[in-house]
PDB file of C-alpha atoms in Angstrom:
ATOM      1  CA  MET R   1     111.254 -42.319 112.125  1.00  0.00           C
ATOM      2  CA  ASN R   2     111.723 -44.309 115.408  1.00  0.00           C
ATOM      3  CA  ARG R   3     108.323 -46.197 115.746  1.00  0.00           C
ATOM      4  CA  VAL R   4     107.601 -48.480 118.725  1.00  0.00           C
ATOM      5  CA  VAL R   5     105.417 -51.270 117.533  1.00  0.00           C
ATOM      6  CA  HIS R   6     102.774 -52.661 120.102  1.00  0.00           C
ATOM      7  CA  PRO R   7     102.948 -56.517 120.766  1.00  0.00           C
ATOM      8  CA  ILE R   8      99.446 -56.777 119.568  1.00  0.00           C
ATOM      9  CA  GLU R   9     100.472 -55.407 116.090  1.00  0.00           C
ATOM     10  CA  VAL R  10     103.483 -57.775 116.030  1.00  0.00           C
ATOM     11  CA  GLU R  11     101.179 -60.687 116.724  1.00  0.00           C
ATOM     12  CA  SER R  12      98.402 -59.393 114.222  1.00  0.00           C
ATOM     13  CA  TYR R  13     101.452 -59.438 111.356  1.00  0.00           C
ATOM     14  CA  ARG R  14     102.410 -62.776 112.426  1.00  0.00           C
ATOM     15  CA  ARG R  15      99.006 -64.214 111.997  1.00  0.00           C
ATOM     16  CA  LEU R  16      98.253 -62.250 108.705  1.00  0.00           C
ATOM     17  CA  ARG R  17     101.564 -63.805 107.344  1.00  0.00           C
ATOM     18  CA  ALA R  18     100.621 -67.326 108.423  1.00  0.00           C
ATOM     19  CA  ARG R  19      97.543 -67.107 106.381  1.00  0.00           C
ATOM     20  CA  LEU R  20      98.722 -65.151 103.566  1.00  0.00           C
ATOM     21  CA  ASP R  21     102.196 -65.271 101.757  1.00  0.00           C
ATOM     22  CA  THR R  22     103.371 -61.643 100.999  1.00  0.00           C
ATOM     23  CA  SER R  23     107.022 -62.558 100.478  1.00  0.00           C
ATOM     24  CA  HIS R  24     106.666 -62.341  96.598  1.00  0.00           C
ATOM     25  CA  PHE R  25     105.717 -58.520  96.715  1.00  0.00           C
ATOM     26  CA  PRO R  26     108.395 -55.875  96.216  1.00  0.00           C
ATOM     27  CA  PRO R  27     109.143 -54.136  99.647  1.00  0.00           C
ATOM     28  CA  LEU R  28     106.896 -50.844  99.594  1.00  0.00           C
ATOM     29  CA  THR R  29     104.265 -52.694  97.792  1.00  0.00           C
ATOM     30  CA  ARG R  30     104.368 -55.493 100.359  1.00  0.00           C
ATOM     31  CA  ALA R  31     104.422 -52.681 103.181  1.00  0.00           C
ATOM     32  CA  VAL R  32     101.102 -51.165 101.536  1.00  0.00           C
ATOM     33  CA  VAL R  33      99.490 -54.403 101.192  1.00  0.00           C
ATOM     34  CA  GLU R  34     100.177 -55.738 104.417  1.00  0.00           C
ATOM     35  CA  ARG R  35      99.185 -52.508 106.351  1.00  0.00           C
ATOM     36  CA  VAL R  36      95.929 -52.167 104.339  1.00  0.00           C
ATOM     37  CA  ILE R  37      95.073 -56.049 105.191  1.00  0.00           C
ATOM     38  CA  HIS R  38      95.784 -55.377 108.892  1.00  0.00           C
ATOM     39  CA  SER R  39      93.624 -52.162 109.066  1.00  0.00           C
ATOM     40  CA  ALA R  40      90.536 -54.138 107.498  1.00  0.00           C
ATOM     41  CA  ALA R  41      91.407 -57.565 108.368  1.00  0.00           C
ATOM     42  CA  ASP R  42      90.366 -58.368 104.877  1.00  0.00           C
ATOM     43  CA  LEU R  43      92.850 -60.627 102.992  1.00  0.00           C
ATOM     44  CA  GLU R  44      91.165 -59.921  99.597  1.00  0.00           C
ATOM     45  CA  TYR R  45      92.962 -56.740  99.570  1.00  0.00           C
ATOM     46  CA  ALA R  46      96.092 -58.827  98.410  1.00  0.00           C
ATOM     47  CA  THR R  47      94.553 -59.351  95.063  1.00  0.00           C
ATOM     48  CA  ASP R  48      92.247 -55.979  94.956  1.00  0.00           C
ATOM     49  CA  LEU R  49      94.890 -53.470  95.313  1.00  0.00           C
ATOM     50  CA  VAL R  50      96.669 -51.949  92.215  1.00  0.00           C
ATOM     51  CA  MET R  51     100.056 -50.273  92.687  1.00  0.00           C
ATOM     52  CA  ASP R  52     103.461 -49.809  91.065  1.00  0.00           C
ATOM     53  CA  GLU R  53     106.677 -50.311  93.089  1.00  0.00           C
ATOM     54  CA  GLY R  54     108.542 -47.452  91.103  1.00  0.00           C
ATOM     55  CA  ASP R  55     105.486 -45.078  91.887  1.00  0.00           C
ATOM     56  CA  LEU R  56     105.822 -45.943  95.627  1.00  0.00           C
ATOM     57  CA  GLU R  57     109.651 -45.378  95.686  1.00  0.00           C
ATOM     58  CA  ARG R  58     109.148 -41.907  94.506  1.00  0.00           C
ATOM     59  CA  ALA R  59     105.991 -41.189  96.578  1.00  0.00           C
ATOM     60  CA  HIS R  60     108.406 -42.512  99.797  1.00  0.00           C
ATOM     61  CA  THR R  61     110.980 -40.170  98.593  1.00  0.00           C
ATOM     62  CA  ALA R  62     108.904 -37.353  98.366  1.00  0.00           C
ATOM     63  CA  LEU R  63     107.008 -38.216 101.648  1.00  0.00           C
ATOM     64  CA  HIS R  64     110.045 -38.488 103.665  1.00  0.00           C
ATOM     65  CA  ALA R  65     111.366 -35.189 101.970  1.00  0.00           C
ATOM     66  CA  GLY R  66     108.348 -33.164 103.496  1.00  0.00           C
ATOM     67  CA  ALA R  67     105.959 -33.264 100.635  1.00  0.00           C
ATOM     68  CA  PRO R  68     102.381 -32.146 101.722  1.00  0.00           C
ATOM     69  CA  VAL R  69      99.830 -34.901 102.608  1.00  0.00           C
ATOM     70  CA  VAL R  70      96.143 -33.928 101.522  1.00  0.00           C
ATOM     71  CA  VAL R  71      93.245 -35.877 102.627  1.00  0.00           C
ATOM     72  CA  ASP R  72      89.476 -35.781 101.677  1.00  0.00           C
ATOM     73  CA  VAL R  73      88.051 -35.921 105.253  1.00  0.00           C
ATOM     74  CA  GLU R  74      89.445 -35.339 108.740  1.00  0.00           C
ATOM     75  CA  MET R  75      88.835 -39.352 109.325  1.00  0.00           C
ATOM     76  CA  VAL R  76      91.431 -40.020 106.744  1.00  0.00           C
ATOM     77  CA  GLY R  77      93.856 -37.201 108.424  1.00  0.00           C
ATOM     78  CA  ALA R  78      93.183 -38.726 111.893  1.00  0.00           C
ATOM     79  CA  GLY R  79      94.470 -42.173 110.849  1.00  0.00           C
ATOM     80  CA  ILE R  80      97.652 -40.864 109.417  1.00  0.00           C
ATOM     81  CA  THR R  81     100.104 -40.725 112.498  1.00  0.00           C
ATOM     82  CA  ARG R  82     103.205 -38.816 112.973  1.00  0.00           C
ATOM     83  CA  ARG R  83     102.301 -36.311 110.062  1.00  0.00           C
ATOM     84  CA  GLU R  84     100.407 -33.189 109.550  1.00  0.00           C
ATOM     85  CA  THR R  85      97.696 -33.479 107.000  1.00  0.00           C
ATOM     86  CA  VAL R  86      95.710 -30.674 104.869  1.00  0.00           C
ATOM     87  CA  CYS R  87      91.827 -31.253 104.959  1.00  0.00           C
ATOM     88  CA  ARG R  88      89.853 -28.163 103.491  1.00  0.00           C
ATOM     89  CA  LEU R  89      86.255 -29.991 103.928  1.00  0.00           C
ATOM     90  CA  ARG R  90      85.269 -27.647 106.627  1.00  0.00           C
ATOM     91  CA  ASP R  91      85.912 -24.615 104.502  1.00  0.00           C
ATOM     92  CA  ALA R  92      84.151 -25.972 101.582  1.00  0.00           C
ATOM     93  CA  GLU R  93      80.535 -25.621 100.166  1.00  0.00           C
ATOM     94  CA  ALA R  94      78.772 -27.426  97.562  1.00  0.00           C
ATOM     95  CA  GLY R  95      78.074 -25.430  94.462  1.00  0.00           C
ATOM     96  CA  PRO R  96      76.546 -25.872  90.935  1.00  0.00           C
ATOM     97  CA  GLY R  97      78.106 -28.966  89.662  1.00  0.00           C
ATOM     98  CA  LEU R  98      80.433 -29.551  92.504  1.00  0.00           C
ATOM     99  CA  THR R  99      79.756 -31.544  95.652  1.00  0.00           C
ATOM    100  CA  ARG R 100      81.394 -30.105  98.916  1.00  0.00           C
ATOM    101  CA  SER R 101      84.103 -32.819  98.657  1.00  0.00           C
ATOM    102  CA  ALA R 102      85.183 -31.682  95.247  1.00  0.00           C
ATOM    103  CA  ARG R 103      85.200 -28.186  96.456  1.00  0.00           C
ATOM    104  CA  ALA R 104      87.325 -29.156  99.186  1.00  0.00           C
ATOM    105  CA  ILE R 105      89.815 -30.875  96.989  1.00  0.00           C
ATOM    106  CA  ARG R 106      89.944 -27.614  94.899  1.00  0.00           C
ATOM    107  CA  LEU R 107      90.762 -25.436  97.894  1.00  0.00           C
ATOM    108  CA  ALA R 108      93.574 -27.895  99.055  1.00  0.00           C
ATOM    109  CA  TYR R 109      95.188 -27.790  95.887  1.00  0.00           C
ATOM    110  CA  GLU R 110      95.211 -23.921  95.722  1.00  0.00           C
ATOM    111  CA  GLN R 111      96.736 -24.231  99.107  1.00  0.00           C
ATOM    112  CA  VAL R 112      99.699 -26.913  98.449  1.00  0.00           C
ATOM    113  CA  GLY R 113      99.846 -26.838  94.824  1.00  0.00           C
ATOM    114  CA  PRO R 114     101.739 -29.650  92.747  1.00  0.00           C
ATOM    115  CA  GLY R 115     103.784 -32.548  94.430  1.00  0.00           C
ATOM    116  CA  ALA R 116     101.668 -33.531  97.373  1.00  0.00           C
ATOM    117  CA  LEU R 117     100.505 -36.894  98.382  1.00  0.00           C
ATOM    118  CA  TRP R 118      96.826 -37.118  97.935  1.00  0.00           C
ATOM    119  CA  VAL R 119      94.885 -39.755 100.145  1.00  0.00           C
ATOM    120  CA  ILE R 120      91.226 -40.099  99.317  1.00  0.00           C
ATOM    121  CA  GLY R 121      89.236 -42.588 101.439  1.00  0.00           C
ATOM    122  CA  ASN R 122      85.708 -41.490 101.447  1.00  0.00           C
ATOM    123  CA  ALA R 123      84.405 -39.638  98.480  1.00  0.00           C
ATOM    124  CA  PRO R 124      84.533 -40.775  94.877  1.00  0.00           C
ATOM    125  CA  THR R 125      83.846 -37.164  93.907  1.00  0.00           C
ATOM    126  CA  ALA R 126      86.996 -35.963  95.759  1.00  0.00           C
ATOM    127  CA  LEU R 127      88.925 -38.300  93.576  1.00  0.00           C
ATOM    128  CA  GLU R 128      86.933 -37.199  90.332  1.00  0.00           C
ATOM    129  CA  GLU R 129      87.638 -33.727  91.104  1.00  0.00           C
ATOM    130  CA  LEU R 130      91.530 -34.336  91.638  1.00  0.00           C
ATOM    131  CA  LEU R 131      91.609 -35.806  88.383  1.00  0.00           C
ATOM    132  CA  THR R 132      90.476 -32.513  86.453  1.00  0.00           C
ATOM    133  CA  LEU R 133      93.002 -30.649  88.217  1.00  0.00           C
ATOM    134  CA  ASP R 134      96.747 -30.381  86.994  1.00  0.00           C
ATOM    135  CA  ALA R 135      97.963 -31.367  90.365  1.00  0.00           C
ATOM    136  CA  ASP R 136     101.061 -33.255  89.250  1.00  0.00           C
ATOM    137  CA  PRO R 137     100.806 -35.543  92.607  1.00  0.00           C
ATOM    138  CA  ALA R 138     103.651 -37.410  94.121  1.00  0.00           C
ATOM    139  CA  LEU R 139     101.062 -40.190  94.748  1.00  0.00           C
ATOM    140  CA  VAL R 140      97.213 -40.688  94.704  1.00  0.00           C
ATOM    141  CA  ILE R 141      95.794 -42.915  97.406  1.00  0.00           C
ATOM    142  CA  GLY R 142      92.472 -43.430  95.787  1.00  0.00           C
ATOM    143  CA  LEU R 143      90.565 -45.803  97.927  1.00  0.00           C
ATOM    144  CA  PRO R 144      87.057 -44.237  98.338  1.00  0.00           C
ATOM    145  CA  VAL R 145      84.412 -46.700  99.515  1.00  0.00           C
ATOM    146  CA  GLY R 146      80.813 -47.147  98.293  1.00  0.00           C
ATOM    147  CA  PHE R 147      78.448 -48.636  95.585  1.00  0.00           C
ATOM    148  CA  VAL R 148      77.933 -45.299  93.572  1.00  0.00           C
ATOM    149  CA  GLY R 149      80.969 -43.778  91.972  1.00  0.00           C
ATOM    150  CA  ALA R 150      83.593 -45.728  93.808  1.00  0.00           C
ATOM    151  CA  THR R 151      84.765 -48.196  91.260  1.00  0.00           C
ATOM    152  CA  GLU R 152      84.449 -45.751  88.350  1.00  0.00           C
ATOM    153  CA  SER R 153      86.741 -43.119  89.913  1.00  0.00           C
ATOM    154  CA  LYS R 154      89.112 -45.490  91.009  1.00  0.00           C
ATOM    155  CA  ALA R 155      89.294 -46.998  87.225  1.00  0.00           C
ATOM    156  CA  ALA R 156      89.569 -43.583  86.176  1.00  0.00           C
ATOM    157  CA  LEU R 157      92.372 -42.814  88.511  1.00  0.00           C
ATOM    158  CA  ARG R 158      94.366 -46.163  86.958  1.00  0.00           C
ATOM    159  CA  GLU R 159      93.499 -44.766  83.471  1.00  0.00           C
ATOM    160  CA  SER R 160      95.054 -41.209  84.152  1.00  0.00           C
ATOM    161  CA  GLY R 161      98.404 -42.714  84.502  1.00  0.00           C
ATOM    162  CA  LEU R 162      98.974 -40.847  87.598  1.00  0.00           C
ATOM    163  CA  PRO R 163     101.137 -42.480  90.183  1.00  0.00           C
ATOM    164  CA  ALA R 164      98.633 -44.274  92.323  1.00  0.00           C
ATOM    165  CA  VAL R 165      97.486 -46.582  94.828  1.00  0.00           C
ATOM    166  CA  SER R 166      93.793 -47.945  94.116  1.00  0.00           C
ATOM    167  CA  ASN R 167      91.951 -50.954  94.228  1.00  0.00           C
ATOM    168  CA  VAL R 168      89.280 -52.574  91.759  1.00  0.00           C
ATOM    169  CA  SER R 169      86.359 -53.177  94.154  1.00  0.00           C
ATOM    170  CA  GLU R 170      83.853 -51.164  95.990  1.00  0.00           C
ATOM    171  CA  LYS R 171      85.839 -51.539  99.023  1.00  0.00           C
ATOM    172  CA  GLY R 172      88.034 -48.873 100.682  1.00  0.00           C
ATOM    173  CA  GLY R 173      87.485 -46.192 103.358  1.00  0.00           C
ATOM    174  CA  SER R 174      89.277 -43.848 105.659  1.00  0.00           C
ATOM    175  CA  ALA R 175      90.919 -46.578 107.488  1.00  0.00           C
ATOM    176  CA  VAL R 176      92.535 -48.334 104.627  1.00  0.00           C
ATOM    177  CA  ALA R 177      93.536 -45.031 102.826  1.00  0.00           C
ATOM    178  CA  ALA R 178      95.043 -43.873 105.860  1.00  0.00           C
ATOM    179  CA  ALA R 179      96.740 -47.251 106.252  1.00  0.00           C
ATOM    180  CA  ALA R 180      98.355 -47.114 102.886  1.00  0.00           C
ATOM    181  CA  LEU R 181      99.962 -43.773 103.566  1.00  0.00           C
ATOM    182  CA  ASN R 182     101.089 -45.122 107.026  1.00  0.00           C
ATOM    183  CA  ALA R 183     102.933 -47.898 105.406  1.00  0.00           C
ATOM    184  CA  LEU R 184     104.890 -45.512 103.244  1.00  0.00           C
ATOM    185  CA  LEU R 185     105.461 -43.329 106.279  1.00  0.00           C
ATOM    186  CA  TYR R 186     106.608 -46.101 108.514  1.00  0.00           C
ATOM    187  CA  HIS R 187     108.764 -47.862 105.814  1.00  0.00           C
ATOM    188  CA  PRO R 188     112.363 -47.198 106.488  1.00  0.00           C
ATOM    189  CA  VAL R 189     114.293 -44.530 104.571  1.00  0.00           C
ATOM    190  CA  PRO R 190     117.450 -45.978 103.039  1.00  0.00           C
ATOM    191  CA  ALA R 191     120.764 -44.498 104.585  1.00  0.00           C
ATOM    192  CA  GLU R 192     121.710 -43.032 101.165  1.00  0.00           C
ATOM    193  CA  GLU R 193     118.289 -40.965 101.157  1.00  0.00           C
ATOM    194  CA  LYS R 194     118.450 -39.754 104.693  1.00  0.00           C
ATOM    195  CA  PRO R 195     119.110 -36.026 105.014  1.00  0.00           C
TER     196      PRO R 195
END
């Protein structure tokens, strides 16, 4: 992907790196950490985020091979640039034992099946529902925000063993979830992987 980086972004990254040394992170982890920090202007994400480089490598390959990207809310989708996303929230209705967000996750899974990248930045119940499905995801970016259910849903994600990007605090949200996916989207594809 040819992407023109605006001078403001270049300067923002220069200032970020002047305040925080990220050079010890592996390449994709560094890309995710820096883009999330850049999106939130919050250096604490450097120690709050949890991910595995091998998981990111496999997700990066799947993403650039065309795996679907599913988001829990349209705001997350709006933040993901240069890639179509699936969001079924408008089609979903709450029902007995299921929030509207959880129902939307079920609808999205029925549409895309296994192997998708799931980006959840808003609703802990969306993440909780995803964990009940046999979704076989390429990656789950689970960064819902909030004081009720957010930390618990992210802990459950980490305990699930699924390939994931999460964080341990209540912090998160649409912008940081989209940023984590964009980091993988913008990261160059090695020459041997290019189609």
